[in-house]
Amino acid sequence: MLRLLMRTWLQRFRGDVAYLERMFLGRTRPEAEGAVREALALCGSERWCEGCGGSLEEDTSGPSAVGHGATRLCGRCRLQPMFHGFIRLGRYAPPLDRLVQRVKGNAWHDVAEAFGRALACAISRKLSRPPGGWIVVPIPSPPLRRLRRGIDHTGSMARAVGRELGIRCTSCLRARSSVRQASLGRSERLQRSGLVWRGRSRIPEASSVLLLDDVRTTGGTLLKARELLERHGAREVIPAVICVRD
Ligand SMILES: [Zn+2]
């Protein structure tokens, strides 16, 4: 009951903020579902490697990719796959990249949730339900950055996925570092992804985890998260991201 009241209040508050933005700043928000659908129509049609999420050539029998039954892998993942399954909605290119940036920059909760619903669709199309079911875990942003932005966008996405698929959402990871990832080089990113396990968080033993993030750049943060999740009992970890920077 309290949750329902809170949600109603939050929706009304967001509606008021949108109205004030329109009135005083002349800023209009896109209709969430439409904006996501439009961006994905332009950036989401390609095939991707199910080991690392990278885009593949149209012809998967070409030199850069090979099909193992239903699984498509790039040349690198054929030798050693980064993950055993990868869900993505598209590649990091306009207009999808700009929409993701605006979700964070303008605290567009409703668009973040629409991305979550689109991910839930992709997940249910691609993955079969494991015996114990899934749990969904978001990759967090550092607390100060979340506060400054006014949005926990991966949290919103993860909760939307949880609602759509009827699975539990657990925030068991915490972002420690305040270093901005975009300002770092590849090797630095891999070393300094500041993820730690959150206090006394628990996940069920032998869980299958859907790991939610907005953009995969090097994959360093996802790998670090998998390491932490496996150390705390996860049986398998499958990333699900909005887009991948090739
Ligand atoms: Zn790959």
mmCIF file of C-alpha atoms and ligand atoms in Angstrom:
data_model
loop_
_atom_site.group_PDB
_atom_site.id
_atom_site.type_symbol
_atom_site.label_atom_id
_atom_site.label_comp_id
_atom_site.label_asym_id
_atom_site.label_seq_id
_atom_site.Cartn_x
_atom_site.Cartn_y
_atom_site.Cartn_z
ATOM 1 C CA MET A 1 0.000 0.000 0.000
ATOM 2 C CA LEU A 2 2.756 2.405 1.054
ATOM 3 C CA ARG A 3 4.687 1.445 -2.062
ATOM 4 C CA LEU A 4 1.682 2.179 -4.268
ATOM 5 C CA LEU A 5 1.178 5.585 -2.623
ATOM 6 C CA MET A 6 4.866 6.394 -3.058
ATOM 7 C CA ARG A 7 4.754 5.369 -6.725
ATOM 8 C CA THR A 8 1.655 7.482 -7.376
ATOM 9 C CA TRP A 9 3.233 10.453 -5.639
ATOM 10 C CA LEU A 10 6.462 9.987 -7.610
ATOM 11 C CA GLN A 11 4.596 9.808 -10.922
ATOM 12 C CA ARG A 12 2.676 12.982 -10.083
ATOM 13 C CA PHE A 13 5.900 14.717 -9.046
ATOM 14 C CA ARG A 14 7.588 13.741 -12.308
ATOM 15 C CA GLY A 15 4.570 14.988 -14.250
ATOM 16 C CA ASP A 16 4.800 18.340 -12.458
ATOM 17 C CA VAL A 17 8.521 18.636 -13.167
ATOM 18 C CA ALA A 18 7.921 17.888 -16.861
ATOM 19 C CA TYR A 19 5.205 20.559 -16.934
ATOM 20 C CA LEU A 20 7.464 23.176 -15.275
ATOM 21 C CA GLU A 21 10.313 22.323 -17.667
ATOM 22 C CA ARG A 22 7.990 22.877 -20.610
ATOM 23 C CA MET A 23 6.564 26.123 -19.244
ATOM 24 C CA PHE A 24 9.716 27.847 -18.034
ATOM 25 C CA LEU A 25 12.595 26.262 -19.915
ATOM 26 C CA GLY A 26 10.801 25.429 -23.152
ATOM 27 C CA ARG A 27 12.179 21.905 -22.828
ATOM 28 C CA THR A 28 9.967 19.073 -23.947
ATOM 29 C CA ARG A 29 10.512 15.448 -23.071
ATOM 30 C CA PRO A 30 10.051 12.783 -25.705
ATOM 31 C CA GLU A 31 7.266 10.253 -25.304
ATOM 32 C CA ALA A 32 9.295 7.462 -23.696
ATOM 33 C CA GLU A 33 8.168 4.370 -25.621
ATOM 34 C CA GLY A 34 8.192 6.242 -28.948
ATOM 35 C CA ALA A 35 11.680 7.678 -28.383
ATOM 36 C CA VAL A 36 13.125 4.264 -27.489
ATOM 37 C CA ARG A 37 11.377 2.565 -30.426
ATOM 38 C CA GLU A 38 12.647 5.215 -32.861
ATOM 39 C CA ALA A 39 16.255 5.042 -31.621
ATOM 40 C CA LEU A 40 16.255 1.236 -31.733
ATOM 41 C CA ALA A 41 14.804 1.191 -35.251
ATOM 42 C CA LEU A 42 17.970 2.973 -36.423
ATOM 43 C CA CYS A 43 20.605 1.353 -34.169
ATOM 44 C CA GLY A 44 19.172 -1.952 -33.067
ATOM 45 C CA SER A 45 18.827 -4.154 -36.122
ATOM 46 C CA GLU A 46 22.325 -5.597 -36.333
ATOM 47 C CA ARG A 47 23.570 -8.989 -35.263
ATOM 48 C CA TRP A 48 25.930 -9.103 -32.315
ATOM 49 C CA CYS A 49 28.452 -11.485 -30.786
ATOM 50 C CA GLU A 50 26.858 -13.437 -27.945
ATOM 51 C CA GLY A 51 30.204 -13.597 -26.143
ATOM 52 C CA CYS A 52 31.068 -9.891 -25.921
ATOM 53 C CA GLY A 53 28.118 -7.995 -27.412
ATOM 54 C CA GLY A 54 30.191 -6.486 -30.271
ATOM 55 C CA SER A 55 28.508 -5.930 -33.653
ATOM 56 C CA LEU A 56 28.965 -8.641 -36.263
ATOM 57 C CA GLU A 57 29.012 -8.467 -40.038
ATOM 58 C CA GLU A 58 25.650 -9.284 -41.601
ATOM 59 C CA ASP A 59 27.008 -12.589 -42.903
ATOM 60 C CA THR A 60 27.904 -14.550 -39.753
ATOM 61 C CA SER A 61 29.664 -17.229 -41.787
ATOM 62 C CA GLY A 62 32.331 -14.626 -42.725
ATOM 63 C CA PRO A 63 35.860 -14.561 -41.295
ATOM 64 C CA SER A 64 34.938 -12.416 -38.287
ATOM 65 C CA ALA A 65 32.203 -14.635 -36.916
ATOM 66 C CA VAL A 66 31.113 -18.203 -36.642
ATOM 67 C CA GLY A 67 27.863 -19.790 -35.608
ATOM 68 C CA HIS A 68 27.930 -22.512 -32.951
ATOM 69 C CA GLY A 69 24.396 -23.809 -33.316
ATOM 70 C CA ALA A 70 22.231 -20.908 -32.206
ATOM 71 C CA THR A 71 25.172 -18.969 -30.734
ATOM 72 C CA ARG A 72 26.955 -16.314 -32.789
ATOM 73 C CA LEU A 73 30.509 -15.489 -31.778
ATOM 74 C CA CYS A 74 33.149 -13.082 -33.091
ATOM 75 C CA GLY A 75 36.668 -14.301 -33.914
ATOM 76 C CA ARG A 76 38.022 -13.295 -30.494
ATOM 77 C CA CYS A 77 35.201 -14.921 -28.535
ATOM 78 C CA ARG A 78 35.549 -18.093 -30.581
ATOM 79 C CA LEU A 79 38.929 -18.529 -28.858
ATOM 80 C CA GLN A 80 37.755 -17.337 -25.451
ATOM 81 C CA PRO A 81 34.264 -15.884 -24.998
ATOM 82 C CA MET A 82 33.991 -12.960 -22.590
ATOM 83 C CA PHE A 83 30.530 -14.190 -21.426
ATOM 84 C CA HIS A 84 28.351 -17.192 -22.185
ATOM 85 C CA GLY A 85 25.459 -15.105 -23.458
ATOM 86 C CA PHE A 86 25.000 -11.371 -24.028
ATOM 87 C CA ILE A 87 21.844 -9.298 -24.493
ATOM 88 C CA ARG A 88 21.973 -5.875 -26.100
ATOM 89 C CA LEU A 89 19.454 -3.562 -27.735
ATOM 90 C CA GLY A 90 21.759 -1.845 -30.219
ATOM 91 C CA ARG A 91 25.096 -0.258 -30.963
ATOM 92 C CA TYR A 92 26.415 2.977 -29.470
ATOM 93 C CA ALA A 93 25.669 5.334 -32.352
ATOM 94 C CA PRO A 94 23.317 8.257 -33.017
ATOM 95 C CA PRO A 95 20.488 8.583 -32.118
ATOM 96 C CA LEU A 96 20.665 5.803 -29.480
ATOM 97 C CA ASP A 97 23.849 7.158 -27.829
ATOM 98 C CA ARG A 98 22.288 10.644 -27.493
ATOM 99 C CA LEU A 99 19.122 9.258 -25.995
ATOM 100 C CA VAL A 100 21.131 7.298 -23.391
ATOM 101 C CA GLN A 101 23.121 10.448 -22.552
ATOM 102 C CA ARG A 102 19.922 12.475 -22.180
ATOM 103 C CA VAL A 103 18.384 9.899 -19.840
ATOM 104 C CA LYS A 104 21.331 10.518 -17.506
ATOM 105 C CA GLY A 105 21.766 14.250 -18.150
ATOM 106 C CA ASN A 106 18.087 15.194 -17.862
ATOM 107 C CA ALA A 107 16.947 12.518 -15.372
ATOM 108 C CA TRP A 108 14.439 10.991 -17.799
ATOM 109 C CA HIS A 109 13.056 8.269 -15.530
ATOM 110 C CA ASP A 110 10.298 7.271 -17.921
ATOM 111 C CA VAL A 111 12.756 6.712 -20.804
ATOM 112 C CA ALA A 112 15.029 4.656 -18.496
ATOM 113 C CA GLU A 113 12.013 2.502 -17.640
ATOM 114 C CA ALA A 114 11.079 2.180 -21.318
ATOM 115 C CA PHE A 115 14.627 0.930 -21.979
ATOM 116 C CA GLY A 116 14.107 -1.563 -19.132
ATOM 117 C CA ARG A 117 10.898 -2.846 -20.723
ATOM 118 C CA ALA A 118 12.629 -3.185 -24.119
ATOM 119 C CA LEU A 119 15.429 -5.155 -22.429
ATOM 120 C CA ALA A 120 12.884 -7.404 -20.724
ATOM 121 C CA CYS A 121 11.394 -8.195 -24.171
ATOM 122 C CA ALA A 122 14.849 -8.969 -25.602
ATOM 123 C CA ILE A 123 15.683 -11.154 -22.592
ATOM 124 C CA SER A 124 12.490 -13.191 -22.803
ATOM 125 C CA ARG A 125 12.988 -13.638 -26.576
ATOM 126 C CA LYS A 126 16.621 -14.761 -26.278
ATOM 127 C CA LEU A 127 17.040 -16.620 -22.989
ATOM 128 C CA SER A 128 15.271 -19.593 -21.557
ATOM 129 C CA ARG A 129 14.402 -19.419 -17.884
ATOM 130 C CA PRO A 130 16.991 -21.230 -15.733
ATOM 131 C CA PRO A 131 15.692 -23.795 -13.189
ATOM 132 C CA GLY A 132 16.037 -21.412 -10.225
ATOM 133 C CA GLY A 133 14.830 -18.363 -12.218
ATOM 134 C CA TRP A 134 16.768 -15.143 -12.761
ATOM 135 C CA ILE A 135 17.649 -12.300 -10.444
ATOM 136 C CA VAL A 136 18.454 -8.897 -11.883
ATOM 137 C CA VAL A 137 21.389 -6.803 -10.641
ATOM 138 C CA PRO A 138 22.138 -3.249 -11.883
ATOM 139 C CA ILE A 139 25.667 -1.890 -12.372
ATOM 140 C CA PRO A 140 25.547 1.132 -10.040
ATOM 141 C CA SER A 141 26.885 4.657 -10.527
ATOM 142 C CA PRO A 142 28.757 6.335 -7.635
ATOM 143 C CA PRO A 143 26.273 7.805 -5.090
ATOM 144 C CA LEU A 144 27.363 11.438 -5.586
ATOM 145 C CA ARG A 145 26.965 11.194 -9.348
ATOM 146 C CA ARG A 146 23.480 9.694 -8.910
ATOM 147 C CA LEU A 147 22.578 12.532 -6.579
ATOM 148 C CA ARG A 148 23.910 15.187 -8.955
ATOM 149 C CA ARG A 149 22.059 13.694 -11.907
ATOM 150 C CA GLY A 150 18.870 13.071 -9.968
ATOM 151 C CA ILE A 151 18.518 9.601 -11.442
ATOM 152 C CA ASP A 152 19.700 6.074 -10.762
ATOM 153 C CA HIS A 153 19.177 5.080 -14.393
ATOM 154 C CA THR A 154 20.474 1.490 -14.226
ATOM 155 C CA GLY A 155 18.408 0.974 -11.059
ATOM 156 C CA SER A 156 15.276 2.232 -12.882
ATOM 157 C CA MET A 157 16.019 -0.075 -15.825
ATOM 158 C CA ALA A 158 16.621 -3.050 -13.549
ATOM 159 C CA ARG A 159 13.391 -2.486 -11.602
ATOM 160 C CA ALA A 160 11.462 -2.246 -14.893
ATOM 161 C CA VAL A 161 13.031 -5.541 -16.048
ATOM 162 C CA GLY A 162 12.134 -7.105 -12.693
ATOM 163 C CA ARG A 163 8.512 -5.945 -12.946
ATOM 164 C CA GLU A 164 8.102 -7.118 -16.564
ATOM 165 C CA LEU A 165 9.648 -10.545 -16.013
ATOM 166 C CA GLY A 166 8.374 -11.033 -12.471
ATOM 167 C CA ILE A 167 11.860 -11.503 -11.019
ATOM 168 C CA ARG A 168 13.714 -10.104 -8.033
ATOM 169 C CA CYS A 169 15.920 -7.028 -8.433
ATOM 170 C CA THR A 170 18.900 -6.851 -6.054
ATOM 171 C CA SER A 171 21.305 -3.917 -5.680
ATOM 172 C CA CYS A 172 24.196 -5.920 -4.263
ATOM 173 C CA LEU A 173 26.949 -3.917 -5.982
ATOM 174 C CA ARG A 174 28.253 -0.501 -4.977
ATOM 175 C CA ALA A 175 30.351 1.905 -7.046
ATOM 176 C CA ARG A 176 33.271 3.090 -4.961
ATOM 177 C CA SER A 177 35.308 5.270 -7.241
ATOM 178 C CA SER A 178 34.322 8.768 -8.279
ATOM 179 C CA VAL A 179 36.704 8.617 -11.267
ATOM 180 C CA ARG A 180 34.825 9.415 -14.453
ATOM 181 C CA GLN A 181 35.199 6.359 -16.711
ATOM 182 C CA ALA A 182 35.009 8.434 -19.898
ATOM 183 C CA SER A 183 38.223 10.257 -18.974
ATOM 184 C CA LEU A 184 40.219 7.019 -18.627
ATOM 185 C CA GLY A 185 42.092 4.915 -21.158
ATOM 186 C CA ARG A 186 41.210 1.265 -21.801
ATOM 187 C CA SER A 187 43.781 -0.308 -19.441
ATOM 188 C CA GLU A 188 43.002 2.218 -16.698
ATOM 189 C CA ARG A 189 39.297 1.463 -16.977
ATOM 190 C CA LEU A 190 39.923 -2.234 -16.534
ATOM 191 C CA GLN A 191 42.016 -1.621 -13.432
ATOM 192 C CA ARG A 192 39.948 1.109 -11.832
ATOM 193 C CA SER A 193 36.363 -0.012 -12.239
ATOM 194 C CA GLY A 194 35.468 0.801 -8.633
ATOM 195 C CA LEU A 195 32.863 -1.855 -7.965
ATOM 196 C CA VAL A 196 32.621 -3.501 -4.558
ATOM 197 C CA TRP A 197 30.169 -5.828 -2.875
ATOM 198 C CA ARG A 198 27.534 -3.965 -0.858
ATOM 199 C CA GLY A 199 27.853 -4.647 2.871
ATOM 200 C CA ARG A 200 25.784 -7.625 3.930
ATOM 201 C CA SER A 201 24.006 -8.190 0.607
ATOM 202 C CA ARG A 202 23.196 -11.777 -0.240
ATOM 203 C CA ILE A 203 22.103 -13.468 -3.420
ATOM 204 C CA PRO A 204 20.581 -16.951 -3.435
ATOM 205 C CA GLU A 205 23.188 -19.705 -3.832
ATOM 206 C CA ALA A 206 23.690 -20.767 -7.491
ATOM 207 C CA SER A 207 21.635 -17.834 -8.828
ATOM 208 C CA SER A 208 21.462 -16.946 -12.477
ATOM 209 C CA VAL A 209 22.061 -13.224 -12.731
ATOM 210 C CA LEU A 210 21.016 -10.720 -15.404
ATOM 211 C CA LEU A 211 23.550 -7.909 -15.105
ATOM 212 C CA LEU A 212 22.057 -4.584 -16.233
ATOM 213 C CA ASP A 213 24.047 -1.646 -17.611
ATOM 214 C CA ASP A 214 23.507 1.201 -20.055
ATOM 215 C CA VAL A 215 26.650 1.102 -22.242
ATOM 216 C CA ARG A 216 29.344 -1.579 -22.623
ATOM 217 C CA THR A 217 32.625 0.068 -23.543
ATOM 218 C CA THR A 218 35.557 -2.277 -22.814
ATOM 219 C CA GLY A 219 33.534 -4.745 -20.787
ATOM 220 C CA GLY A 220 35.859 -4.169 -17.790
ATOM 221 C CA THR A 221 33.056 -3.143 -15.422
ATOM 222 C CA LEU A 222 30.906 -6.115 -16.436
ATOM 223 C CA LEU A 223 33.821 -8.520 -15.898
ATOM 224 C CA LYS A 224 34.545 -7.056 -12.466
ATOM 225 C CA ALA A 225 30.851 -7.357 -11.552
ATOM 226 C CA ARG A 226 30.787 -10.982 -12.705
ATOM 227 C CA GLU A 227 33.843 -11.748 -10.592
ATOM 228 C CA LEU A 228 32.114 -10.301 -7.486
ATOM 229 C CA LEU A 229 28.824 -12.068 -8.223
ATOM 230 C CA GLU A 230 30.510 -15.429 -8.779
ATOM 231 C CA ARG A 231 32.502 -15.011 -5.592
ATOM 232 C CA HIS A 232 29.178 -14.577 -3.741
ATOM 233 C CA GLY A 233 27.497 -17.619 -5.217
ATOM 234 C CA ALA A 234 26.225 -16.752 -8.716
ATOM 235 C CA ARG A 235 26.172 -19.733 -11.054
ATOM 236 C CA GLU A 236 25.957 -17.763 -14.305
ATOM 237 C CA VAL A 237 26.017 -14.072 -15.192
ATOM 238 C CA ILE A 238 24.553 -12.729 -18.441
ATOM 239 C CA PRO A 239 24.961 -9.021 -19.224
ATOM 240 C CA ALA A 240 21.993 -7.097 -20.631
ATOM 241 C CA VAL A 241 22.853 -3.598 -21.868
ATOM 242 C CA ILE A 242 21.216 -0.867 -23.926
ATOM 243 C CA CYS A 243 24.124 -0.495 -26.321
ATOM 244 C CA VAL A 244 27.684 -1.538 -27.049
ATOM 245 C CA ARG A 245 30.459 0.764 -28.181
ATOM 246 C CA ASP A 246 32.315 -1.206 -30.861
HETATM 247 ZN ZN ZN B 1 32.807 -11.462 -29.168
#
